[in-house]
PDB file of C-alpha atoms and ligand atoms in Angstrom:
ATOM      1  CA  MET H  12    -129.251-144.375  24.105  1.00 89.00           C
ATOM      2  CA  LEU H  13    -129.828-143.342  20.525  1.00 94.00           C
ATOM      3  CA  ASN H  14    -130.160-145.629  17.538  1.00 95.00           C
ATOM      4  CA  ILE H  15    -129.740-144.196  14.024  1.00 97.00           C
ATOM      5  CA  ARG H  16    -131.059-146.437  11.252  1.00 97.00           C
ATOM      6  CA  PRO H  17    -132.445-146.227   7.703  1.00 98.00           C
ATOM      7  CA  ALA H  18    -136.036-144.944   7.672  1.00 98.00           C
ATOM      8  CA  THR H  19    -138.878-147.231   6.597  1.00 96.00           C
ATOM      9  CA  GLU H  20    -142.466-146.709   5.450  1.00 95.00           C
ATOM     10  CA  GLN H  21    -143.579-147.119   9.072  1.00 96.00           C
ATOM     11  CA  ASP H  22    -141.598-144.033  10.074  1.00 97.00           C
ATOM     12  CA  ARG H  23    -143.499-141.661   7.794  1.00 97.00           C
ATOM     13  CA  ASP H  24    -145.966-140.415  10.425  1.00 97.00           C
ATOM     14  CA  ALA H  25    -143.241-139.695  12.945  1.00 97.00           C
ATOM     15  CA  ILE H  26    -141.090-137.925  10.352  1.00 98.00           C
ATOM     16  CA  TRP H  27    -144.028-135.853   9.165  1.00 98.00           C
ATOM     17  CA  ARG H  28    -144.814-134.745  12.736  1.00 97.00           C
ATOM     18  CA  ILE H  29    -141.244-133.493  13.250  1.00 98.00           C
ATOM     19  CA  PHE H  30    -140.950-132.033   9.750  1.00 98.00           C
ATOM     20  CA  HIS H  31    -144.219-130.163  10.136  1.00 97.00           C
ATOM     21  CA  GLU H  32    -143.176-128.768  13.502  1.00 97.00           C
ATOM     22  CA  VAL H  33    -139.899-127.497  12.006  1.00 98.00           C
ATOM     23  CA  VAL H  34    -141.372-126.073   8.810  1.00 97.00           C
ATOM     24  CA  ALA H  35    -144.420-124.491  10.475  1.00 97.00           C
ATOM     25  CA  ALA H  36    -142.031-122.534  12.731  1.00 97.00           C
ATOM     26  CA  GLY H  37    -140.662-121.009   9.517  1.00 97.00           C
ATOM     27  CA  ASP H  38    -137.329-119.900  11.002  1.00 98.00           C
ATOM     28  CA  THR H  39    -134.843-122.469   9.673  1.00 98.00           C
ATOM     29  CA  TYR H  40    -135.831-123.846   6.265  1.00 97.00           C
ATOM     30  CA  PRO H  41    -137.030-122.057   3.130  1.00 96.00           C
ATOM     31  CA  PHE H  42    -140.138-124.214   2.794  1.00 96.00           C
ATOM     32  CA  ASP H  43    -143.730-123.065   2.730  1.00 95.00           C
ATOM     33  CA  PRO H  44    -144.860-123.378   6.381  1.00 95.00           C
ATOM     34  CA  LYS H  45    -148.117-124.817   5.025  1.00 95.00           C
ATOM     35  CA  MET H  46    -146.338-127.510   2.982  1.00 96.00           C
ATOM     36  CA  SER H  47    -148.517-130.622   2.750  1.00 97.00           C
ATOM     37  CA  ARG H  48    -147.677-133.993   4.259  1.00 97.00           C
ATOM     38  CA  GLU H  49    -147.525-135.484   0.786  1.00 97.00           C
ATOM     39  CA  ASP H  50    -145.064-132.889  -0.538  1.00 97.00           C
ATOM     40  CA  ALA H  51    -142.963-133.034   2.604  1.00 98.00           C
ATOM     41  CA  LEU H  52    -142.595-136.801   2.520  1.00 98.00           C
ATOM     42  CA  ALA H  53    -141.977-136.789  -1.232  1.00 97.00           C
ATOM     43  CA  TYR H  54    -139.094-134.402  -0.584  1.00 97.00           C
ATOM     44  CA  TRP H  55    -137.740-136.323   2.438  1.00 98.00           C
ATOM     45  CA  PHE H  56    -137.947-139.690   0.668  1.00 97.00           C
ATOM     46  CA  GLY H  57    -136.868-138.435  -2.789  1.00 96.00           C
ATOM     47  CA  THR H  58    -135.587-140.945  -5.343  1.00 93.00           C
ATOM     48  CA  ASP H  59    -131.870-140.433  -4.669  1.00 95.00           C
ATOM     49  CA  ASN H  60    -132.268-139.925  -0.941  1.00 97.00           C
ATOM     50  CA  HIS H  61    -130.786-141.972   1.851  1.00 98.00           C
ATOM     51  CA  THR H  62    -133.114-141.228   4.738  1.00 98.00           C
ATOM     52  CA  TYR H  63    -132.454-142.131   8.369  1.00 98.00           C
ATOM     53  CA  VAL H  64    -134.223-141.801  11.681  1.00 98.00           C
ATOM     54  CA  ALA H  65    -132.867-141.390  15.188  1.00 98.00           C
ATOM     55  CA  GLU H  66    -134.840-143.308  17.795  1.00 96.00           C
ATOM     56  CA  LEU H  67    -134.432-143.554  21.506  1.00 92.00           C
ATOM     57  CA  ASP H  68    -133.419-146.921  22.796  1.00 81.00           C
ATOM     58  CA  ARG H  69    -136.296-149.195  23.797  1.00 65.00           C
ATOM     59  CA  LEU H  70    -134.752-149.663  27.255  1.00 57.00           C
ATOM     60  CA  ASN H  71    -135.394-146.028  28.098  1.00 51.00           C
ATOM     61  CA  ARG H  72    -139.150-146.196  27.911  1.00 54.00           C
ATOM     62  CA  SER H  73    -142.183-148.264  28.735  1.00 59.00           C
ATOM     63  CA  SER H  74    -144.149-148.581  25.487  1.00 60.00           C
ATOM     64  CA  SER H  75    -143.066-151.047  22.796  1.00 64.00           C
ATOM     65  CA  LYS H  76    -142.230-148.732  19.887  1.00 69.00           C
ATOM     66  CA  PRO H  77    -139.061-146.627  20.264  1.00 73.00           C
ATOM     67  CA  PRO H  78    -139.870-142.939  19.786  1.00 93.00           C
ATOM     68  CA  ILE H  79    -138.378-141.241  16.767  1.00 96.00           C
ATOM     69  CA  VAL H  80    -136.777-137.975  17.821  1.00 97.00           C
ATOM     70  CA  GLY H  81    -135.042-136.932  14.624  1.00 98.00           C
ATOM     71  CA  SER H  82    -134.379-137.672  10.994  1.00 98.00           C
ATOM     72  CA  TYR H  83    -131.993-136.714   8.252  1.00 98.00           C
ATOM     73  CA  THR H  84    -131.894-137.179   4.534  1.00 98.00           C
ATOM     74  CA  LEU H  85    -128.731-137.396   2.433  1.00 98.00           C
ATOM     75  CA  HIS H  86    -128.568-137.089  -1.344  1.00 98.00           C
ATOM     76  CA  PRO H  87    -126.425-135.759  -4.205  1.00 98.00           C
ATOM     77  CA  ASN H  88    -126.379-131.972  -4.118  1.00 98.00           C
ATOM     78  CA  GLN H  89    -126.619-131.789  -7.908  1.00 97.00           C
ATOM     79  CA  SER H  90    -126.907-134.233 -10.793  1.00 96.00           C
ATOM     80  CA  GLY H  91    -124.303-135.050 -13.459  1.00 97.00           C
ATOM     81  CA  GLY H  92    -120.992-133.339 -12.808  1.00 97.00           C
ATOM     82  CA  GLY H  93    -122.165-132.159  -9.364  1.00 97.00           C
ATOM     83  CA  ALA H  94    -123.367-135.533  -8.102  1.00 98.00           C
ATOM     84  CA  HIS H  95    -120.167-136.359  -6.209  1.00 98.00           C
ATOM     85  CA  VAL H  96    -120.989-133.677  -3.633  1.00 98.00           C
ATOM     86  CA  ALA H  97    -123.565-134.615  -1.003  1.00 98.00           C
ATOM     87  CA  ASN H  98    -126.227-132.472   0.580  1.00 98.00           C
ATOM     88  CA  ALA H  99    -128.270-133.252   3.676  1.00 98.00           C
ATOM     89  CA  ALA H 100    -131.134-131.905   5.763  1.00 98.00           C
ATOM     90  CA  PHE H 101    -131.743-132.510   9.463  1.00 98.00           C
ATOM     91  CA  ILE H 102    -134.711-132.264  11.792  1.00 98.00           C
ATOM     92  CA  VAL H 103    -134.923-132.897  15.527  1.00 98.00           C
ATOM     93  CA  ALA H 104    -138.184-132.786  17.497  1.00 97.00           C
ATOM     94  CA  LYS H 105    -138.389-129.623  19.589  1.00 96.00           C
ATOM     95  CA  VAL H 106    -138.728-131.527  22.859  1.00 95.00           C
ATOM     96  CA  ALA H 107    -135.583-133.516  22.094  1.00 95.00           C
ATOM     97  CA  ARG H 108    -133.246-130.648  21.116  1.00 97.00           C
ATOM     98  CA  GLY H 109    -130.060-129.782  22.965  1.00 96.00           C
ATOM     99  CA  LYS H 110    -129.418-133.390  23.936  1.00 95.00           C
ATOM    100  CA  GLY H 111    -126.850-134.312  21.303  1.00 97.00           C
ATOM    101  CA  ILE H 112    -129.219-135.854  18.752  1.00 98.00           C
ATOM    102  CA  GLY H 113    -128.314-133.329  16.048  1.00 98.00           C
ATOM    103  CA  ARG H 114    -124.621-133.933  16.666  1.00 98.00           C
ATOM    104  CA  ALA H 115    -125.059-137.734  16.540  1.00 98.00           C
ATOM    105  CA  MET H 116    -126.996-137.485  13.257  1.00 98.00           C
ATOM    106  CA  GLY H 117    -124.471-135.030  11.806  1.00 98.00           C
ATOM    107  CA  GLU H 118    -121.562-137.371  12.558  1.00 98.00           C
ATOM    108  CA  HIS H 119    -123.525-140.355  11.229  1.00 98.00           C
ATOM    109  CA  CYS H 120    -124.377-138.419   8.074  1.00 98.00           C
ATOM    110  CA  LEU H 121    -120.788-137.415   7.323  1.00 98.00           C
ATOM    111  CA  ASN H 122    -119.690-141.035   7.800  1.00 98.00           C
ATOM    112  CA  GLU H 123    -122.501-142.276   5.556  1.00 98.00           C
ATOM    113  CA  ALA H 124    -121.624-139.724   2.884  1.00 98.00           C
ATOM    114  CA  ARG H 125    -118.000-140.913   2.903  1.00 98.00           C
ATOM    115  CA  ARG H 126    -119.085-144.556   2.889  1.00 98.00           C
ATOM    116  CA  LEU H 127    -121.351-143.912  -0.109  1.00 98.00           C
ATOM    117  CA  GLY H 128    -118.410-142.447  -2.008  1.00 98.00           C
ATOM    118  CA  PHE H 129    -119.250-138.745  -1.962  1.00 98.00           C
ATOM    119  CA  ARG H 130    -116.197-136.483  -2.127  1.00 98.00           C
ATOM    120  CA  ALA H 131    -117.613-133.587  -0.148  1.00 98.00           C
ATOM    121  CA  MET H 132    -120.618-132.285   1.784  1.00 98.00           C
ATOM    122  CA  GLN H 133    -122.367-129.024   0.971  1.00 98.00           C
ATOM    123  CA  PHE H 134    -125.127-127.340   2.945  1.00 98.00           C
ATOM    124  CA  ASN H 135    -126.788-124.846   0.628  1.00 98.00           C
ATOM    125  CA  PHE H 136    -128.979-122.900   2.989  1.00 98.00           C
ATOM    126  CA  VAL H 137    -127.961-122.518   6.622  1.00 98.00           C
ATOM    127  CA  VAL H 138    -129.842-119.569   8.048  1.00 98.00           C
ATOM    128  CA  SER H 139    -127.289-117.382   9.840  1.00 98.00           C
ATOM    129  CA  THR H 140    -129.545-116.862  12.862  1.00 98.00           C
ATOM    130  CA  ASN H 141    -129.839-120.627  13.389  1.00 98.00           C
ATOM    131  CA  ASP H 142    -127.181-120.533  16.109  1.00 98.00           C
ATOM    132  CA  SER H 143    -127.315-124.163  17.156  1.00 97.00           C
ATOM    133  CA  ALA H 144    -127.057-125.398  13.562  1.00 98.00           C
ATOM    134  CA  VAL H 145    -124.206-123.024  12.614  1.00 98.00           C
ATOM    135  CA  LYS H 146    -122.272-123.967  15.758  1.00 98.00           C
ATOM    136  CA  LEU H 147    -122.927-127.662  15.292  1.00 98.00           C
ATOM    137  CA  TRP H 148    -121.962-127.804  11.606  1.00 98.00           C
ATOM    138  CA  ARG H 149    -118.791-125.804  12.226  1.00 98.00           C
ATOM    139  CA  SER H 150    -117.785-128.154  15.010  1.00 98.00           C
ATOM    140  CA  LEU H 151    -118.221-131.058  12.584  1.00 98.00           C
ATOM    141  CA  GLY H 152    -115.788-129.488  10.121  1.00 98.00           C
ATOM    142  CA  MET H 153    -118.187-127.623   7.841  1.00 98.00           C
ATOM    143  CA  LYS H 154    -116.818-124.229   6.751  1.00 98.00           C
ATOM    144  CA  ILE H 155    -118.769-121.170   5.700  1.00 98.00           C
ATOM    145  CA  VAL H 156    -117.698-120.675   2.086  1.00 98.00           C
ATOM    146  CA  GLY H 157    -120.247-118.090   1.137  1.00 98.00           C
ATOM    147  CA  THR H 158    -122.826-115.694   2.553  1.00 98.00           C
ATOM    148  CA  LEU H 159    -126.046-114.910   0.728  1.00 98.00           C
ATOM    149  CA  PRO H 160    -127.047-111.442   1.937  1.00 98.00           C
ATOM    150  CA  GLY H 161    -130.621-111.246   3.192  1.00 98.00           C
ATOM    151  CA  ALA H 162    -131.559-114.483   1.424  1.00 98.00           C
ATOM    152  CA  PHE H 163    -133.987-115.627   4.132  1.00 98.00           C
ATOM    153  CA  ARG H 164    -137.033-113.794   5.466  1.00 98.00           C
ATOM    154  CA  HIS H 165    -137.117-114.774   9.113  1.00 98.00           C
ATOM    155  CA  PRO H 166    -140.592-114.571  10.701  1.00 97.00           C
ATOM    156  CA  GLU H 167    -139.334-112.346  13.551  1.00 97.00           C
ATOM    157  CA  LYS H 168    -135.940-111.004  12.476  1.00 98.00           C
ATOM    158  CA  GLY H 169    -136.772-110.013   8.905  1.00 98.00           C
ATOM    159  CA  TYR H 170    -134.236-110.461   6.087  1.00 98.00           C
ATOM    160  CA  VAL H 171    -131.203-112.343   7.402  1.00 98.00           C
ATOM    161  CA  ASP H 172    -128.115-113.812   5.757  1.00 98.00           C
ATOM    162  CA  VAL H 173    -127.769-117.415   4.695  1.00 98.00           C
ATOM    163  CA  TYR H 174    -124.551-119.431   4.739  1.00 98.00           C
ATOM    164  CA  VAL H 175    -123.326-121.961   2.206  1.00 98.00           C
ATOM    165  CA  MET H 176    -121.223-124.489   4.128  1.00 98.00           C
ATOM    166  CA  PHE H 177    -118.802-127.014   2.646  1.00 98.00           C
ATOM    167  CA  GLN H 178    -116.439-129.772   3.679  1.00 98.00           C
ATOM    168  CA  SER H 179    -114.180-131.758   1.367  1.00 98.00           C
ATOM    169  CA  PHE H 180    -113.564-135.397   2.247  1.00 98.00           C
ATOM    170  CA  GLU H 181    -110.429-135.497   0.104  1.00 95.00           C
ATOM    171  CA  ASN H 182    -107.162-135.486   2.050  1.00 77.00           C
ATOM    172  CA  ALA H 183    -109.175-135.310   5.276  1.00 68.00           C
TER     173      ALA H 183
HETATM  174  C1  COA Z 216    -130.239-127.779  14.304  1.00 64.02           C
HETATM  175  C2  COA Z 216    -130.715-129.056  15.012  1.00 64.02           C
HETATM  176  C3  COA Z 216    -130.743-130.201  13.993  1.00 64.02           C
HETATM  177  C4  COA Z 216    -129.717-129.380  16.132  1.00 64.02           C
HETATM  178  O1  COA Z 216    -130.183-130.539  16.789  1.00 64.02           O
HETATM  179  P1  COA Z 216    -129.971-130.742  18.371  1.00 64.02           P
HETATM  180  O2  COA Z 216    -130.319-132.141  18.699  1.00 64.02           O
HETATM  181  O3  COA Z 216    -130.662-129.681  19.133  1.00 64.02           O
HETATM  182  O4  COA Z 216    -128.388-130.521  18.471  1.00 64.02           O
HETATM  183  P2  COA Z 216    -127.406-130.914  19.659  1.00 64.02           P
HETATM  184  O5  COA Z 216    -128.160-131.195  20.912  1.00 64.02           O
HETATM  185  O6  COA Z 216    -126.493-131.978  19.131  1.00 64.02           O
HETATM  186  O7  COA Z 216    -126.630-129.544  19.882  1.00 64.02           O
HETATM  187  C5  COA Z 216    -125.772-129.061  18.904  1.00 64.02           C
HETATM  188  C6  COA Z 216    -124.951-127.916  19.453  1.00 64.02           C
HETATM  189  O8  COA Z 216    -125.679-126.707  19.410  1.00 64.02           O
HETATM  190  C7  COA Z 216    -125.495-126.001  20.634  1.00 64.02           C
HETATM  191  N1  COA Z 216    -126.630-125.145  20.849  1.00 64.02           N
HETATM  192  C8  COA Z 216    -127.894-125.487  21.169  1.00 64.02           C
HETATM  193  N2  COA Z 216    -128.658-124.380  21.220  1.00 64.02           N
HETATM  194  C9  COA Z 216    -127.838-123.344  20.915  1.00 64.02           C
HETATM  195  C10 COA Z 216    -128.019-121.943  20.808  1.00 64.02           C
HETATM  196  N3  COA Z 216    -129.213-121.388  21.000  1.00 64.02           N
HETATM  197  N4  COA Z 216    -126.946-121.178  20.474  1.00 64.02           N
HETATM  198  C11 COA Z 216    -125.737-121.721  20.252  1.00 64.02           C
HETATM  199  N5  COA Z 216    -125.512-123.042  20.346  1.00 64.02           N
HETATM  200  C12 COA Z 216    -126.549-123.825  20.692  1.00 64.02           C
HETATM  201  C13 COA Z 216    -125.350-127.083  21.651  1.00 64.02           C
HETATM  202  O9  COA Z 216    -124.693-126.595  22.784  1.00 64.02           O
HETATM  203  C14 COA Z 216    -124.546-128.121  20.896  1.00 64.02           C
HETATM  204  O10 COA Z 216    -123.169-127.884  20.980  1.00 64.02           O
HETATM  205  P3  COA Z 216    -122.252-128.839  21.902  1.00 64.02           P
HETATM  206  O11 COA Z 216    -122.452-130.248  21.377  1.00 64.02           O
HETATM  207  O12 COA Z 216    -120.882-128.317  21.674  1.00 64.02           O
HETATM  208  O13 COA Z 216    -122.759-128.678  23.284  1.00 64.02           O
HETATM  209  C15 COA Z 216    -132.113-128.857  15.664  1.00 64.02           C
HETATM  210  O14 COA Z 216    -132.073-127.728  16.490  1.00 64.02           O
HETATM  211  C16 COA Z 216    -133.260-128.711  14.657  1.00 64.02           C
HETATM  212  O15 COA Z 216    -133.852-129.685  14.206  1.00 64.02           O
HETATM  213  N6  COA Z 216    -133.597-127.444  14.325  1.00 64.02           N
HETATM  214  C17 COA Z 216    -134.672-127.180  13.358  1.00 64.02           C
HETATM  215  C18 COA Z 216    -134.289-127.630  11.956  1.00 64.02           C
HETATM  216  C19 COA Z 216    -132.927-127.125  11.560  1.00 64.02           C
HETATM  217  O16 COA Z 216    -132.525-126.028  11.898  1.00 64.02           O
HETATM  218  N7  COA Z 216    -132.184-127.966  10.814  1.00 64.02           N
HETATM  219  C20 COA Z 216    -130.848-127.619  10.325  1.00 64.02           C
HETATM  220  C21 COA Z 216    -130.950-126.649   9.206  1.00 64.02           C
HETATM  221  S1  COA Z 216    -129.333-126.190   8.610  1.00 64.02           S
END
């Protein structure tokens, strides 16, 4: 069982471990693979951010602290006149991928965004070769509204396209 809840100070180490694993791989996010813990956590827990963690249910394991297997952060995509559109970023620990955690966080995130009064969700930088993410976001109603040609330098595939994905919550 998976529990998704707001992140606390105590979750910082676990989030950093997953974030570092994702960013060091260098194939999904346009961050410096050597980004420091301090910078990473400052980004993940930014002032306007709503940050959540996904933890496995205590019943499934022997030790006392439920393991954190993923996290997401939700915030306004822009300020001022663009602040009614949300943006979010997701990370799942490598060992825990393909088990529905990304989907559960994605659904939770879209519900949270609606609950917080955002009118739409925009993902600014979905690397086109990130098959699981593209498939997952599309299945959750996100549409590719733009393609940025060669906007990401993939460590193995070279320059690949990036998608801008969008979903309006109005009339949905
Ligand atoms: C993208 C990410 C969040 C998905 O998390 P996850 O827990 O593995 O996702 P899920 O287990 O819910 O799987 C999502 C879907 O992707 C599919 N999928 C998994 N690997 C795939 C692959 N290589 N090709 C195509 N689809 C794939 C799954 O089948 C699943 O679809 P289904 O629910 O219809 O079966 C996770 O892989 C991750 O953290 N990646 C690194 C960071 C990242 O890319 N973040 C998103 C940036 S836009």
